[in-house]
PDB file of C-alpha atoms in Angstrom:
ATOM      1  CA  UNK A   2     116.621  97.675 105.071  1.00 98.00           C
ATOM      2  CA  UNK A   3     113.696  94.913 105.983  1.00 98.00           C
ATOM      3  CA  UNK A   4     112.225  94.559 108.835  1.00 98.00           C
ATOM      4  CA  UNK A   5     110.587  91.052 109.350  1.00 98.00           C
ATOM      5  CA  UNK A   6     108.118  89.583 111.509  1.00 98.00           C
ATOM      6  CA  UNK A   7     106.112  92.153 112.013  1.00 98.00           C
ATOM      7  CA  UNK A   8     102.634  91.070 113.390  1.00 98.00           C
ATOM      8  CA  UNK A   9     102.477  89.358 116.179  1.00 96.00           C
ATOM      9  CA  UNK A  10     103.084  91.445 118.989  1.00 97.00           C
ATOM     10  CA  UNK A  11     102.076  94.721 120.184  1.00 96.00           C
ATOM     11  CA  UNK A  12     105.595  96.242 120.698  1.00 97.00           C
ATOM     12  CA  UNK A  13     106.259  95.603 116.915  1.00 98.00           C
ATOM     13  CA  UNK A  14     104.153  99.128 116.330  1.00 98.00           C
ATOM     14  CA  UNK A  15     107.572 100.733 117.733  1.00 98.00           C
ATOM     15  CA  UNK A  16     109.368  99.495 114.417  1.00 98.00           C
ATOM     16  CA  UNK A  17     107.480 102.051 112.569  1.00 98.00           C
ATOM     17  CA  UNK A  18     109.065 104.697 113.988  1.00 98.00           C
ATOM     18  CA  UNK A  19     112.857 104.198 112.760  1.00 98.00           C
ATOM     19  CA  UNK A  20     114.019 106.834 110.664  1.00 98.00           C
ATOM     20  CA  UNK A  21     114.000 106.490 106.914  1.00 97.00           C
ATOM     21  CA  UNK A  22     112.736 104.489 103.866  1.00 98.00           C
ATOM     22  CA  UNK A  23     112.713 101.281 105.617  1.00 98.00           C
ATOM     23  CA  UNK A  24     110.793  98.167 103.983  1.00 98.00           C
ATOM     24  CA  UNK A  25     108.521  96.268 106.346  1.00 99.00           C
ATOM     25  CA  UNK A  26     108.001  92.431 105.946  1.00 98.00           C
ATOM     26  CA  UNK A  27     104.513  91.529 107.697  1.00 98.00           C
ATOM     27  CA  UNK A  28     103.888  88.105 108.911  1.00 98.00           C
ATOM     28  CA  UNK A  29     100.121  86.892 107.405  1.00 98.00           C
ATOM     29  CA  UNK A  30      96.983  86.744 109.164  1.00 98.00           C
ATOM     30  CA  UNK A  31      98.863  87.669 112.476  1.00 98.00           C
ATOM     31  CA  UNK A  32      96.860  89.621 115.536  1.00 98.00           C
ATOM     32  CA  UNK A  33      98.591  93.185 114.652  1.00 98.00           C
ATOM     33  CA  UNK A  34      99.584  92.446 111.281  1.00 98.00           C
ATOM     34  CA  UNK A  35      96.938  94.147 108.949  1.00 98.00           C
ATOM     35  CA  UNK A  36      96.409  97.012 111.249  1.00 98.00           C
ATOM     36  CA  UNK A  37     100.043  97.802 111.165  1.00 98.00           C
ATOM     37  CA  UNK A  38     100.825  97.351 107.566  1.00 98.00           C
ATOM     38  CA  UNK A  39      98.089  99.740 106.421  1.00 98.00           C
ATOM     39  CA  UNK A  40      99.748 102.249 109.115  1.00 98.00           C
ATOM     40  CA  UNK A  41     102.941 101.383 107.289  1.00 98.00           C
ATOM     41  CA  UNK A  42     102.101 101.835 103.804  1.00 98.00           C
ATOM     42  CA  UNK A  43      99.715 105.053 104.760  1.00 98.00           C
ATOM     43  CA  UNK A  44     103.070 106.640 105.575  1.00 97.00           C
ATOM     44  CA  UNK A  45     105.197 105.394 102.299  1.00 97.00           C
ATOM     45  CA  UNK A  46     106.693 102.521 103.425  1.00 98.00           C
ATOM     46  CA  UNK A  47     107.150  99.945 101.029  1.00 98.00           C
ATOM     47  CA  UNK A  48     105.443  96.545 102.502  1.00 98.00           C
ATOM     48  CA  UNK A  49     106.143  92.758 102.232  1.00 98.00           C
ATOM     49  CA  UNK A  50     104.436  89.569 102.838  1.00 98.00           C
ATOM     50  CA  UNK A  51     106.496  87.749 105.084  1.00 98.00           C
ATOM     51  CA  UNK A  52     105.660  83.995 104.196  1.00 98.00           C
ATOM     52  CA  UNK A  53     106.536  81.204 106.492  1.00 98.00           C
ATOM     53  CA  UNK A  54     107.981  78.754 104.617  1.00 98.00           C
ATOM     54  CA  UNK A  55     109.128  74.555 105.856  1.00 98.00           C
ATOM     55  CA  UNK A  56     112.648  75.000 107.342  1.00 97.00           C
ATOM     56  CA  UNK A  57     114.833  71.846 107.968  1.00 96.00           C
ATOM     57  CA  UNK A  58     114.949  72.038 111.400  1.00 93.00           C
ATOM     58  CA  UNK A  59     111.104  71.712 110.776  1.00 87.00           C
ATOM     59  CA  UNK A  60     110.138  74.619 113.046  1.00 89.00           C
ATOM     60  CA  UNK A  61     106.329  75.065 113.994  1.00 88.00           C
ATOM     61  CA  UNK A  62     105.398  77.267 110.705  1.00 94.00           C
ATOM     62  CA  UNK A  63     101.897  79.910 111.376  1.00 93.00           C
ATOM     63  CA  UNK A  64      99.126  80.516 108.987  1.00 97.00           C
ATOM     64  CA  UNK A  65      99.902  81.281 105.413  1.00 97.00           C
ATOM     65  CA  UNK A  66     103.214  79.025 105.653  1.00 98.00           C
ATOM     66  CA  UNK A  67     104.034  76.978 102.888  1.00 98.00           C
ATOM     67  CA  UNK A  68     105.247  72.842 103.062  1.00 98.00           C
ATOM     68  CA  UNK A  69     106.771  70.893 100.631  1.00 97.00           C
ATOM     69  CA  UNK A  70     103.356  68.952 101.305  1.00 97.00           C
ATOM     70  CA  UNK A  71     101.135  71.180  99.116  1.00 98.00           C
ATOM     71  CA  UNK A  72     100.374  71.252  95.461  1.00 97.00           C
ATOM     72  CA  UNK A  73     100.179  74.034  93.349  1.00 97.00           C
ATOM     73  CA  UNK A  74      96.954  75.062  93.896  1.00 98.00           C
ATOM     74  CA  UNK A  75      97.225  75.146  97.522  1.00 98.00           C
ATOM     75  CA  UNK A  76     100.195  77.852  97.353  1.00 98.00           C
ATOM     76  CA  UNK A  77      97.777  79.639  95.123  1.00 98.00           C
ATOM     77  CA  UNK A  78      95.299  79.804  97.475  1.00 98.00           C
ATOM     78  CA  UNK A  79      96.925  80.078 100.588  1.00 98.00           C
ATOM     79  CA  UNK A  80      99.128  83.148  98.527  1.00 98.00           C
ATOM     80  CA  UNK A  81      95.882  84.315  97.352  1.00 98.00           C
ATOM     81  CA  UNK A  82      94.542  84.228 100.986  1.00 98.00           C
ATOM     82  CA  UNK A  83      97.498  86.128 102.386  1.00 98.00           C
ATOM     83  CA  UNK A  84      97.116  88.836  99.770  1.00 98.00           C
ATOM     84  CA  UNK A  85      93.335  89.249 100.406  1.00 98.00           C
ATOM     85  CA  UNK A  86      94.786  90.654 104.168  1.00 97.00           C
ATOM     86  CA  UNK A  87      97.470  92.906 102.746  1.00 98.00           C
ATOM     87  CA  UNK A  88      96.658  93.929  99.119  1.00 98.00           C
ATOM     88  CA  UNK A  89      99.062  96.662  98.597  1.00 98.00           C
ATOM     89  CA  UNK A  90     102.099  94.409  99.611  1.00 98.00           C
ATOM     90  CA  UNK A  91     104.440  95.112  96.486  1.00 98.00           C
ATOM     91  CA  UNK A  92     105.812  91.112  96.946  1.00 98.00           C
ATOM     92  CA  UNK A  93     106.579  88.222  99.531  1.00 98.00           C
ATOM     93  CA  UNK A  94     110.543  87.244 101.261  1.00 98.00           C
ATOM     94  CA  UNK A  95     110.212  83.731 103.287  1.00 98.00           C
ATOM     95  CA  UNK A  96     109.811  83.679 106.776  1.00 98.00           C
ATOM     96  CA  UNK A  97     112.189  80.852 107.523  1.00 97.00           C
ATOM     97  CA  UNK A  98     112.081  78.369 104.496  1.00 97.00           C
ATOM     98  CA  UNK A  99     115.678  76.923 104.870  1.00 97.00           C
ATOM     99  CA  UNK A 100     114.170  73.535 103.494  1.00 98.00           C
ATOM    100  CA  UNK A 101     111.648  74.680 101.307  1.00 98.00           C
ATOM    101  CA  UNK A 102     113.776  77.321  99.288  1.00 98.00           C
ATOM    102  CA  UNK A 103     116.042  74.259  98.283  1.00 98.00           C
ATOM    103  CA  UNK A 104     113.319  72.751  96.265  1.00 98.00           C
ATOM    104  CA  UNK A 105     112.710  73.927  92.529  1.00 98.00           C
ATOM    105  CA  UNK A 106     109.317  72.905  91.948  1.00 98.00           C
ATOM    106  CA  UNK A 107     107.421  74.900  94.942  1.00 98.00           C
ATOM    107  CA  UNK A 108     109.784  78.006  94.265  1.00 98.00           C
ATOM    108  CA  UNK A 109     108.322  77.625  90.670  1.00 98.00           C
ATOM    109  CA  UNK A 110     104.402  77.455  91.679  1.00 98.00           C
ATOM    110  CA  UNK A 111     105.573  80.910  94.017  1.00 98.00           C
ATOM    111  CA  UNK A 112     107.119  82.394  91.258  1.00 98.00           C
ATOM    112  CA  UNK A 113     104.367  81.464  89.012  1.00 98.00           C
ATOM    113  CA  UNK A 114     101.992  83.076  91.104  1.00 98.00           C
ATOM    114  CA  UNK A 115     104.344  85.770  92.152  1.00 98.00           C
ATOM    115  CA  UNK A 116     104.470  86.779  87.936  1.00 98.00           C
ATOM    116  CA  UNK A 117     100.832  86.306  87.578  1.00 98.00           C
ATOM    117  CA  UNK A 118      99.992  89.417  89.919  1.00 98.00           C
ATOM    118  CA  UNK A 119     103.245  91.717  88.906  1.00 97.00           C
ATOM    119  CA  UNK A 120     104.901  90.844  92.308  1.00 98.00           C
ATOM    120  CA  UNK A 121     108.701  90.987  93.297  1.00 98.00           C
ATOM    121  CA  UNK A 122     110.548  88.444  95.137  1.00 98.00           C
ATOM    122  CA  UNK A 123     113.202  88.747  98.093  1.00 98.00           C
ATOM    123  CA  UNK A 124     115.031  86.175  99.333  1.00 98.00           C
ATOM    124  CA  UNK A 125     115.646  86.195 102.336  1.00 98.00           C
ATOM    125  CA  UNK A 126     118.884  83.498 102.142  1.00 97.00           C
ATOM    126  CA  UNK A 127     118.420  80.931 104.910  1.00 96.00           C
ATOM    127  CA  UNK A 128     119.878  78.447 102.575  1.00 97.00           C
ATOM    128  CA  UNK A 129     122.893  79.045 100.750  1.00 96.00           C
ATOM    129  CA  UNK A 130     121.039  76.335  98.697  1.00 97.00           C
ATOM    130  CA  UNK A 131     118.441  78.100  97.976  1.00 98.00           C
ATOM    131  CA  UNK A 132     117.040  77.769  94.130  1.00 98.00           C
ATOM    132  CA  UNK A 133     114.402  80.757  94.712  1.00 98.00           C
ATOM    133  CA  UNK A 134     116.240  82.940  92.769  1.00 96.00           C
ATOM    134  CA  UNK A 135     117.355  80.831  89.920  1.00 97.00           C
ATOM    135  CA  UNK A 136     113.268  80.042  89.888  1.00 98.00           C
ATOM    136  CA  UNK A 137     112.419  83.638  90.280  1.00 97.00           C
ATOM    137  CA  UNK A 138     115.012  84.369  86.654  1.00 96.00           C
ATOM    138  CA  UNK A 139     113.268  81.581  85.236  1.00 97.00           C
ATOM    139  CA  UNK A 140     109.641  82.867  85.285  1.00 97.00           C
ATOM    140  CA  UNK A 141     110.929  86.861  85.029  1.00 96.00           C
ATOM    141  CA  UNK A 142     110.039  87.344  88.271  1.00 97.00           C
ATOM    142  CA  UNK A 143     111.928  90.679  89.998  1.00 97.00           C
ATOM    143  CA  UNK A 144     114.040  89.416  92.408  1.00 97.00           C
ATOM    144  CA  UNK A 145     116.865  90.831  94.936  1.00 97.00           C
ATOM    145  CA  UNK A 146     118.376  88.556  98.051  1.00 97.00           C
ATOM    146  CA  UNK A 147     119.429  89.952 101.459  1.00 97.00           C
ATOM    147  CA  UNK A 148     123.317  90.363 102.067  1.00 97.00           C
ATOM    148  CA  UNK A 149     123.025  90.808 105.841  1.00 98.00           C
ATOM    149  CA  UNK A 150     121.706  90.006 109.147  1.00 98.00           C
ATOM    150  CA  UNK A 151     121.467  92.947 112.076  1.00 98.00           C
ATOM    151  CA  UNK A 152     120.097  91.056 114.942  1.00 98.00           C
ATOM    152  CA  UNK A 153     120.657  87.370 115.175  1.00 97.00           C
ATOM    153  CA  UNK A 154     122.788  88.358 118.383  1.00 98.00           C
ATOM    154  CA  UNK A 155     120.772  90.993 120.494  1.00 98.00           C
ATOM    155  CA  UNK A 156     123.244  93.031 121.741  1.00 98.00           C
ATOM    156  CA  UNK A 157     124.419  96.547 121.125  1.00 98.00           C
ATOM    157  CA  UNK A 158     127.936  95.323 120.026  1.00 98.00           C
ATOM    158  CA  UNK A 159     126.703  92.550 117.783  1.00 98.00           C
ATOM    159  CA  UNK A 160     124.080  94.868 116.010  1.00 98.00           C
ATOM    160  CA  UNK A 161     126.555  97.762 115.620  1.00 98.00           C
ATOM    161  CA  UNK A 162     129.374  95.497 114.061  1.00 98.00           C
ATOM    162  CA  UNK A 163     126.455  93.968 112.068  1.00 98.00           C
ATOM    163  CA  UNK A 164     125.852  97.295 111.115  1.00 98.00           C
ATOM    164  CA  UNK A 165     129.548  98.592 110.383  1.00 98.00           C
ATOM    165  CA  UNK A 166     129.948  95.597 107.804  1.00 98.00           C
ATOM    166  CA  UNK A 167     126.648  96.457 106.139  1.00 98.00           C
ATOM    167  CA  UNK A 168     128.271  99.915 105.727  1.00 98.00           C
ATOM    168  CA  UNK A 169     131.359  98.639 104.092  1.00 98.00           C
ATOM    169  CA  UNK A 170     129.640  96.215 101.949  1.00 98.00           C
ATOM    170  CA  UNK A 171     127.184  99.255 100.619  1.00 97.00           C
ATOM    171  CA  UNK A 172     130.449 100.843  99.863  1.00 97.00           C
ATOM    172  CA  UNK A 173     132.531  98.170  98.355  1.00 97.00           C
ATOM    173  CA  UNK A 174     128.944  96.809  96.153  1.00 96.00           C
ATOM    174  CA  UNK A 175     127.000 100.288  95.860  1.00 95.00           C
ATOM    175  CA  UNK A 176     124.164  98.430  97.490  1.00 96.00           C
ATOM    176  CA  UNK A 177     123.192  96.330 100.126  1.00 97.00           C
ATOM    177  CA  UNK A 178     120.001  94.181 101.116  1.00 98.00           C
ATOM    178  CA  UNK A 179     119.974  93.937 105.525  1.00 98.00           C
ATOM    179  CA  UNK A 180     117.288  92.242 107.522  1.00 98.00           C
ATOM    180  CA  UNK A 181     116.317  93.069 110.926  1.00 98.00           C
ATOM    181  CA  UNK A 182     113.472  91.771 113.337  1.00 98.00           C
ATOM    182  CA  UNK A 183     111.354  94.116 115.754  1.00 98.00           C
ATOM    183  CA  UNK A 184     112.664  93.366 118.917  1.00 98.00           C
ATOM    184  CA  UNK A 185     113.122  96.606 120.983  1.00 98.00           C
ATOM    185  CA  UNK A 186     116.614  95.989 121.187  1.00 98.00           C
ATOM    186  CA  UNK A 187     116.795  96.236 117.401  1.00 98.00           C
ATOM    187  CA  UNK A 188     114.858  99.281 117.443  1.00 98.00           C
ATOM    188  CA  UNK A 189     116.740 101.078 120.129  1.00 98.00           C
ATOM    189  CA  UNK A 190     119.918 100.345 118.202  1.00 98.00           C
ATOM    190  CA  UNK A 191     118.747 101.042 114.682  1.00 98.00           C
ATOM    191  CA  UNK A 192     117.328 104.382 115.479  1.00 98.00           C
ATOM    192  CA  UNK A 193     120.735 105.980 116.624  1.00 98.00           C
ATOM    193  CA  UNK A 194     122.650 103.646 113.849  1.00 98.00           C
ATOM    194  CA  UNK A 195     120.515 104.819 110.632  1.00 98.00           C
ATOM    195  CA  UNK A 196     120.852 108.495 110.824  1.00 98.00           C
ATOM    196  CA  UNK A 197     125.264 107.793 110.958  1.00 98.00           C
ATOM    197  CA  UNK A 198     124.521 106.452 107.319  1.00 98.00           C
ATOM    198  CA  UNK A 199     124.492 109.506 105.719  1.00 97.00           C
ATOM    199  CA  UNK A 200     128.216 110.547 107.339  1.00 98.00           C
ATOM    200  CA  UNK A 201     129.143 107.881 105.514  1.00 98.00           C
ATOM    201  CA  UNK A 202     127.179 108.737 102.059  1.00 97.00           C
ATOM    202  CA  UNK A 203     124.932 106.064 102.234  1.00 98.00           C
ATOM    203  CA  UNK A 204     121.016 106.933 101.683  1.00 97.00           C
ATOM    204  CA  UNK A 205     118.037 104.561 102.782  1.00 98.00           C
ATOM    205  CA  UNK A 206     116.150 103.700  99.861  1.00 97.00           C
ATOM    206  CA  UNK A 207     112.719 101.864  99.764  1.00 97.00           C
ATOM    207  CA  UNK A 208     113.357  97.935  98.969  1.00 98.00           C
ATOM    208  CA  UNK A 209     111.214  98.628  95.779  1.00 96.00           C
ATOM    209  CA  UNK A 210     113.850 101.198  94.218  1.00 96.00           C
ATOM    210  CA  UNK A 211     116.789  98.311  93.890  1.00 95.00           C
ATOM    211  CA  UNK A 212     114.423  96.567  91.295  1.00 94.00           C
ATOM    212  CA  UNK A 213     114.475  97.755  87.830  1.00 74.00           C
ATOM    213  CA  UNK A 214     110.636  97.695  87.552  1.00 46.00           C
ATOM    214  CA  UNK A 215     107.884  99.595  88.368  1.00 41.00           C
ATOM    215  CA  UNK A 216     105.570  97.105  90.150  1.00 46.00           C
ATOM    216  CA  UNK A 217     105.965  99.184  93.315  1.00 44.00           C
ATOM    217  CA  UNK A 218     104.238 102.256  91.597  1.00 41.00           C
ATOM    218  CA  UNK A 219     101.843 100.185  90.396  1.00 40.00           C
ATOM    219  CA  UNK A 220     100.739  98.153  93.587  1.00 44.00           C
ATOM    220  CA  UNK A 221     100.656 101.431  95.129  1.00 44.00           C
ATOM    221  CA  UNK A 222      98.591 102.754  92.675  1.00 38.00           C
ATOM    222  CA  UNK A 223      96.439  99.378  92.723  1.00 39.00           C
ATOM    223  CA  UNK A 224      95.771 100.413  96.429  1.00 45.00           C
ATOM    224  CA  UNK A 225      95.118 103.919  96.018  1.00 41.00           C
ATOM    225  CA  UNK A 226      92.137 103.441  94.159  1.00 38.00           C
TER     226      UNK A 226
END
């Protein structure tokens, strides 16, 4: 379980309290954003970049965002940039990116990058277009894509049915990738919903473990020293 845009507001600290191994995907160069990813990864957590990326409806993007107006060596450096904030992120999932993700060529110069520093890849699956997978493959880049949304809706009955068909797709596919956003609605909700997973035999695991690498370990390790 991912939770994304975490950053830019105060409240989003609250998100660190849900129970379990859950991933967190921070926004870059965001008021709260550093701050609260070293509190994340000083307790275990695995950590993301969350990268903005163009969407069609060509939504406002923040800083670190990436256009289908740059060249490859401004992804590198605005990558590079947004890893200088938050070394010990173990990989990056797209903030948005419905347009972007569609394109081959910048989903190679991320993936490029991505292989160059042992990184993993998440799709986050605004497009059902997408090609960042098929680009991630292509330059052996780790990659996994999420299978759920919790929160598009926030209320209780939307985020618990959300939450009953991530449960019976864990149990029908033995795993399951969800995405959830720090509103405090989310976080009310989640913290009563993720203990019920193991009645159900479902355990949390860290985003990193449903990769069949060990660039988490070694990030980790990276940061560590």
């Amino acid at each position: 379980m991912i939770i994304d845009d975490m950053g830019y507001r105060r409240t989003d600290k609250d998100a660190l309290t849900l129970p379990g191994a859950v991933t967190y995907a921070f926004l870059p160069h965001t008021t709260y954003g550093k701050k609260l990813a070293i509190q994340a990864n000083s307790t275990n957590h695995d950590v993301l970049l969350h990268i903005p990326m163009e969407s069609e409806n060509k939504k406002k993007l923040g800083p670190g965002a990436l256009t289908s107006h740059m060249n490859k060596q401004a992804f590198s450096q605005s990558l590079t940039a947004s890893f200088a904030e938050i070394p010990f992120a173990i990989g990056i999932n797209n903030h948005m990116g419905s347009y972007l993700t569609q394109l081959y060529q910048p989903m190679a110069w991320t993936m490029a990058f991505l292989k160059k520093n042992n990184l993993l890849f998440l799709d986050s699956k605004t497009s059902l277009s997408s090609r960042a997978q098929q680009a991630a493959i292509d330059f052996g880049v780790p990659v996994q894509a999420r299978h759920i949304f919790l929160d598009n809706e926030l209320t209780d009955k939307y985020i618990s049915e959300q939450f009953r068909q991530l449960i019976n797709f864990t149990k029908e596919h033995h795993s399951a990738i969800a995405i959830a956003h720090p509103h405090p609605e989310t976080v009310a909700m989640l913290t009563k919903l993720i203990p019920t997973l193991k009645t159900h035999g479902i355990e949390l695991v860290p985003l990193s473990s449903l990769y069949s690498t060990t660039i988490s370990t070694q990030k980790k390790l990276l940061a560590s020293n």
